[in-house]
Amino acid sequence: KQEVTQIPAALSVPEGENLVLNCSFTDSAIYNLQWFRQDPGKGLTSLLLIQSSQREQTSGRLNASLDKSSGRSTLYIAASQPGDSATYLCAVGGNTPLVFGKGTRLSVIA
Amino acid sequence: NAGVTQTPKFQVLKTGQSMTLQCAQDMNHNSMYWYRQDPGMGLRLIYYSASEGTTDKGEVPNGYNVSRLNKREFSLRLESAAPSQTSVYFCASSPTSGGSYNEQFFGPGTRLTVL
């Protein structure tokens, strides 16, 4: 059974800092990995989708990498801003629907 | 394009009451999903529908039923609500091709309290 772990559970950084969020999964037989953002009391917003054949995807200040063999993905956020404060979730997809990690709660302090 | 919509946004039920959560998507996606989100437990899949006319159980299906009414709509029914079903419920959809479940898009959620 696929299990997804995100460490740390919470992170607080000063504005302007570059940061990395981690995601690990136990079964490397995945089709894709998706990173989401969730603001308090809101739904999930898709940030990046990496297919299993890809090593990374970029969108603006966000860069996500995927290493299937080691069962790891990272989400890199450059020049963090207070507006980046949210919970970030990763989810892996195989031949069954997405399995989610519990998320990392990020606070960017002005 | 409204994306994925859910009704109602909030609901309070008494133990034993029944209700149906509605979900609709206008992206012509094949697959639709129902999740629940609880503090400390993350998002857990209740039921999903890979394509119109099919439904399958997820990780936590007990106490729920679903109906894929057509390609656009996927409803979740609680027949006899219990306090353990107090949660935030999210509906999602994805295009799906072959055996791969592609990028998922989420609705805003329904916050359900069972007293």
Tab-separated table of C-alpha atoms in Angstrom:
chain	number	residue	atom	x	y	z
A	1	LYS	CA	0.000	0.000	0.000
A	2	GLN	CA	1.402	3.383	-1.023
A	3	GLU	CA	2.308	5.704	1.842
A	4	VAL	CA	3.287	9.355	1.432
A	5	THR	CA	5.207	11.279	4.076
A	6	GLN	CA	5.903	14.993	4.264
A	7	ILE	CA	8.536	16.395	6.581
A	8	PRO	CA	8.523	18.799	8.337
A	9	ALA	CA	4.880	19.094	9.384
A	10	ALA	CA	5.346	22.831	9.904
A	11	LEU	CA	7.947	25.365	8.836
A	12	SER	CA	8.426	29.057	9.583
A	13	VAL	CA	10.840	31.204	7.547
A	14	PRO	CA	11.575	34.918	7.133
A	15	GLU	CA	10.451	36.638	3.957
A	16	GLY	CA	12.893	36.373	1.056
A	17	GLU	CA	14.345	33.040	2.054
A	18	ASN	CA	14.578	30.157	-0.423
A	19	LEU	CA	13.098	26.948	0.981
A	20	VAL	CA	12.571	23.277	0.198
A	21	LEU	CA	9.610	21.090	1.128
A	22	ASN	CA	10.079	17.337	1.127
A	23	CYS	CA	7.832	14.467	0.091
A	24	SER	CA	8.671	10.752	0.184
A	25	PHE	CA	6.678	7.737	-0.992
A	26	THR	CA	7.088	4.020	-0.439
A	27	ASP	CA	6.120	2.519	-3.828
A	28	SER	CA	8.113	3.823	-6.786
A	29	ALA	CA	5.613	2.439	-9.344
A	30	ILE	CA	3.891	5.779	-9.826
A	31	TYR	CA	2.483	7.518	-12.896
A	32	ASN	CA	2.735	11.046	-11.583
A	33	LEU	CA	3.178	13.269	-8.546
A	34	GLN	CA	1.181	16.390	-7.864
A	35	TRP	CA	1.859	19.315	-5.509
A	36	PHE	CA	-1.063	21.307	-4.110
A	37	ARG	CA	-1.513	24.417	-2.031
A	38	GLN	CA	-4.325	24.751	0.516
A	39	ASP	CA	-5.209	28.022	2.225
A	40	PRO	CA	-7.073	27.865	5.561
A	41	GLY	CA	-10.720	26.965	5.075
A	42	LYS	CA	-10.299	26.573	1.323
A	43	GLY	CA	-9.998	23.823	-1.248
A	44	LEU	CA	-6.830	22.513	-2.880
A	45	THR	CA	-5.148	24.385	-5.716
A	46	SER	CA	-2.929	22.388	-8.060
A	47	LEU	CA	0.573	23.856	-8.295
A	48	LEU	CA	2.589	21.388	-10.343
A	49	LEU	CA	2.134	17.949	-11.883
A	50	ILE	CA	5.201	15.827	-12.661
A	51	GLN	CA	4.772	12.783	-14.861
A	52	SER	CA	6.849	9.712	-13.976
A	53	SER	CA	9.037	10.211	-17.055
A	54	GLN	CA	9.955	13.751	-15.972
A	55	ARG	CA	12.597	14.873	-13.482
A	56	GLU	CA	11.230	18.335	-12.714
A	57	GLN	CA	8.618	20.974	-13.435
A	58	THR	CA	8.761	24.725	-12.969
A	59	SER	CA	6.117	27.395	-12.542
A	60	GLY	CA	7.253	30.888	-11.645
A	61	ARG	CA	9.092	30.763	-8.316
A	62	LEU	CA	8.214	27.100	-7.822
A	63	ASN	CA	10.291	24.135	-8.917
A	64	ALA	CA	9.349	20.543	-8.197
A	65	SER	CA	11.691	17.609	-8.705
A	66	LEU	CA	11.027	13.886	-8.785
A	67	ASP	CA	13.383	10.981	-8.112
A	68	LYS	CA	11.311	7.829	-8.560
A	69	SER	CA	14.117	5.413	-7.699
A	70	SER	CA	14.616	6.932	-4.265
A	71	GLY	CA	10.915	7.647	-3.720
A	72	ARG	CA	11.396	11.372	-3.177
A	73	SER	CA	10.142	14.703	-4.438
A	74	THR	CA	11.012	18.231	-3.406
A	75	LEU	CA	9.196	21.523	-3.887
A	76	TYR	CA	11.570	24.477	-4.050
A	77	ILE	CA	10.136	27.952	-3.412
A	78	ALA	CA	12.409	30.837	-4.331
A	79	ALA	CA	12.350	34.228	-2.625
A	80	SER	CA	9.462	33.365	-0.327
A	81	GLN	CA	6.712	35.920	0.337
A	82	PRO	CA	4.065	36.215	3.087
A	83	GLY	CA	1.478	35.295	0.448
A	84	ASP	CA	3.135	31.879	0.155
A	85	SER	CA	1.900	31.017	3.658
A	86	ALA	CA	-0.333	27.964	3.298
A	87	THR	CA	-0.301	24.197	3.653
A	88	TYR	CA	1.467	22.361	0.841
A	89	LEU	CA	0.417	18.817	0.024
A	90	CYS	CA	1.993	16.271	-2.250
A	91	ALA	CA	0.115	13.343	-3.746
A	92	VAL	CA	1.249	10.395	-5.862
A	93	GLY	CA	-0.799	8.690	-8.556
A	94	GLY	CA	-0.428	5.164	-9.857
A	95	ASN	CA	-3.002	2.859	-11.363
A	96	THR	CA	-5.269	3.964	-8.527
A	97	PRO	CA	-6.268	7.510	-7.563
A	98	LEU	CA	-3.991	9.903	-5.689
A	99	VAL	CA	-2.563	9.089	-2.269
A	100	PHE	CA	-1.891	12.208	-0.206
A	101	GLY	CA	0.676	13.183	2.366
A	102	LYS	CA	-0.493	15.099	5.428
A	103	GLY	CA	1.108	18.314	4.275
A	104	THR	CA	3.631	20.898	5.419
A	105	ARG	CA	2.211	24.073	6.974
A	106	LEU	CA	4.379	26.985	5.812
A	107	SER	CA	4.483	30.399	7.463
A	108	VAL	CA	6.486	33.177	5.805
A	109	ILE	CA	7.136	35.998	8.243
A	110	ALA	CA	7.375	39.573	6.945
B	1	ASN	CA	-15.625	27.874	-16.556
B	2	ALA	CA	-16.744	27.217	-12.975
B	3	GLY	CA	-14.461	24.171	-12.591
B	4	VAL	CA	-15.653	21.893	-9.775
B	5	THR	CA	-18.620	23.118	-7.739
B	6	GLN	CA	-20.012	21.658	-4.520
B	7	THR	CA	-23.240	22.230	-2.629
B	8	PRO	CA	-23.907	22.956	0.145
B	9	LYS	CA	-20.885	24.817	1.563
B	10	PHE	CA	-21.888	24.159	5.183
B	11	GLN	CA	-24.290	21.691	6.798
B	12	VAL	CA	-25.224	20.699	10.335
B	13	LEU	CA	-27.007	17.391	10.842
B	14	LYS	CA	-28.292	15.455	13.820
B	15	THR	CA	-27.203	11.866	14.333
B	16	GLY	CA	-29.287	9.548	12.159
B	17	GLN	CA	-30.304	12.153	9.598
B	18	SER	CA	-29.513	11.649	5.940
B	19	MET	CA	-28.234	14.035	3.303
B	20	THR	CA	-26.679	14.175	-0.138
B	21	LEU	CA	-23.638	16.239	-1.075
B	22	GLN	CA	-23.685	17.417	-4.666
B	23	CYS	CA	-20.711	17.850	-6.990
B	24	ALA	CA	-20.541	18.974	-10.602
B	25	GLN	CA	-17.695	19.712	-13.030
B	26	ASP	CA	-17.759	21.520	-16.361
B	27	MET	CA	-14.338	20.436	-17.665
B	28	ASN	CA	-15.579	17.317	-19.476
B	29	HIS	CA	-13.465	15.129	-17.186
B	30	ASN	CA	-13.977	11.390	-17.107
B	31	SER	CA	-13.054	10.718	-13.487
B	32	MET	CA	-14.503	12.122	-10.295
B	33	TYR	CA	-13.642	11.604	-6.619
B	34	TRP	CA	-14.897	12.195	-3.097
B	35	TYR	CA	-12.433	12.791	-0.243
B	36	ARG	CA	-12.756	13.659	3.394
B	37	GLN	CA	-10.201	15.753	5.267
B	38	ASP	CA	-9.747	15.455	9.024
B	39	PRO	CA	-7.139	17.075	11.290
B	40	GLY	CA	-4.105	14.831	11.634
B	41	MET	CA	-5.451	12.324	9.082
B	42	GLY	CA	-4.925	14.188	5.843
B	43	LEU	CA	-7.084	13.615	2.781
B	44	ARG	CA	-8.648	10.178	2.444
B	45	LEU	CA	-10.472	8.824	-0.570
B	46	ILE	CA	-14.070	7.745	0.071
B	47	TYR	CA	-15.277	6.701	-3.396
B	48	TYR	CA	-14.312	7.441	-6.966
B	49	SER	CA	-15.733	7.057	-10.426
B	50	ALA	CA	-13.169	6.331	-13.128
B	51	SER	CA	-15.724	6.942	-15.864
B	52	GLU	CA	-19.440	7.514	-16.286
B	53	GLY	CA	-21.327	4.435	-15.147
B	54	THR	CA	-18.620	3.079	-12.811
B	55	THR	CA	-17.907	3.615	-9.120
B	56	ASP	CA	-15.311	2.097	-6.797
B	57	LYS	CA	-14.589	2.161	-3.098
B	58	GLY	CA	-11.675	4.113	-1.755
B	59	GLU	CA	-9.936	3.928	1.594
B	60	VAL	CA	-12.919	4.874	3.844
B	61	PRO	CA	-16.235	3.960	2.124
B	62	ASN	CA	-18.219	2.734	5.141
B	63	GLY	CA	-21.326	4.801	5.856
B	64	TYR	CA	-21.410	6.400	2.399
B	65	ASN	CA	-22.978	5.760	-0.986
B	66	VAL	CA	-22.323	7.484	-4.305
B	67	SER	CA	-24.081	8.035	-7.595
B	68	ARG	CA	-22.458	9.039	-10.877
B	69	LEU	CA	-25.550	10.702	-12.286
B	70	ASN	CA	-23.947	11.608	-15.626
B	71	LYS	CA	-20.509	12.696	-16.815
B	72	ARG	CA	-20.812	16.049	-15.013
B	73	GLU	CA	-22.281	15.068	-11.651
B	74	PHE	CA	-21.154	12.817	-8.792
B	75	SER	CA	-23.103	12.818	-5.521
B	76	LEU	CA	-22.215	11.478	-2.069
B	77	ARG	CA	-24.954	10.282	0.270
B	78	LEU	CA	-24.881	9.781	4.013
B	79	GLU	CA	-27.806	7.483	4.831
B	80	SER	CA	-27.609	7.742	8.636
B	81	ALA	CA	-25.131	10.381	9.743
B	82	ALA	CA	-22.835	9.728	12.697
B	83	PRO	CA	-20.614	12.162	14.656
B	84	SER	CA	-17.564	10.353	13.190
B	85	GLN	CA	-18.609	11.715	9.797
B	86	THR	CA	-18.002	15.288	10.918
B	87	SER	CA	-15.408	16.427	8.416
B	88	VAL	CA	-14.666	18.578	5.392
B	89	TYR	CA	-15.666	16.837	2.174
B	90	PHE	CA	-13.955	17.587	-1.120
B	91	CYS	CA	-14.964	16.577	-4.605
B	92	ALA	CA	-12.369	16.431	-7.385
B	93	SER	CA	-12.177	15.546	-11.061
B	94	SER	CA	-9.483	14.576	-13.548
B	95	PRO	CA	-9.295	13.926	-17.288
B	96	THR	CA	-7.817	10.383	-17.035
B	97	SER	CA	-6.261	8.663	-19.995
B	98	GLY	CA	-5.549	4.975	-20.285
B	99	GLY	CA	-4.747	3.549	-16.856
B	100	SER	CA	-3.302	6.762	-15.532
B	101	TYR	CA	-5.145	9.117	-13.225
B	102	ASN	CA	-4.040	12.553	-14.318
B	103	GLU	CA	-4.007	15.985	-12.719
B	104	GLN	CA	-6.836	16.446	-10.253
B	105	PHE	CA	-8.861	19.613	-9.732
B	106	PHE	CA	-10.709	20.224	-6.489
B	107	GLY	CA	-13.920	21.901	-5.446
B	108	PRO	CA	-14.156	24.347	-2.498
B	109	GLY	CA	-15.410	21.750	-0.021
B	110	THR	CA	-18.445	21.106	2.189
B	111	ARG	CA	-18.027	21.530	5.940
B	112	LEU	CA	-20.282	18.990	7.654
B	113	THR	CA	-20.974	18.794	11.377
B	114	VAL	CA	-22.944	15.892	12.831
B	115	LEU	CA	-24.271	16.487	16.346
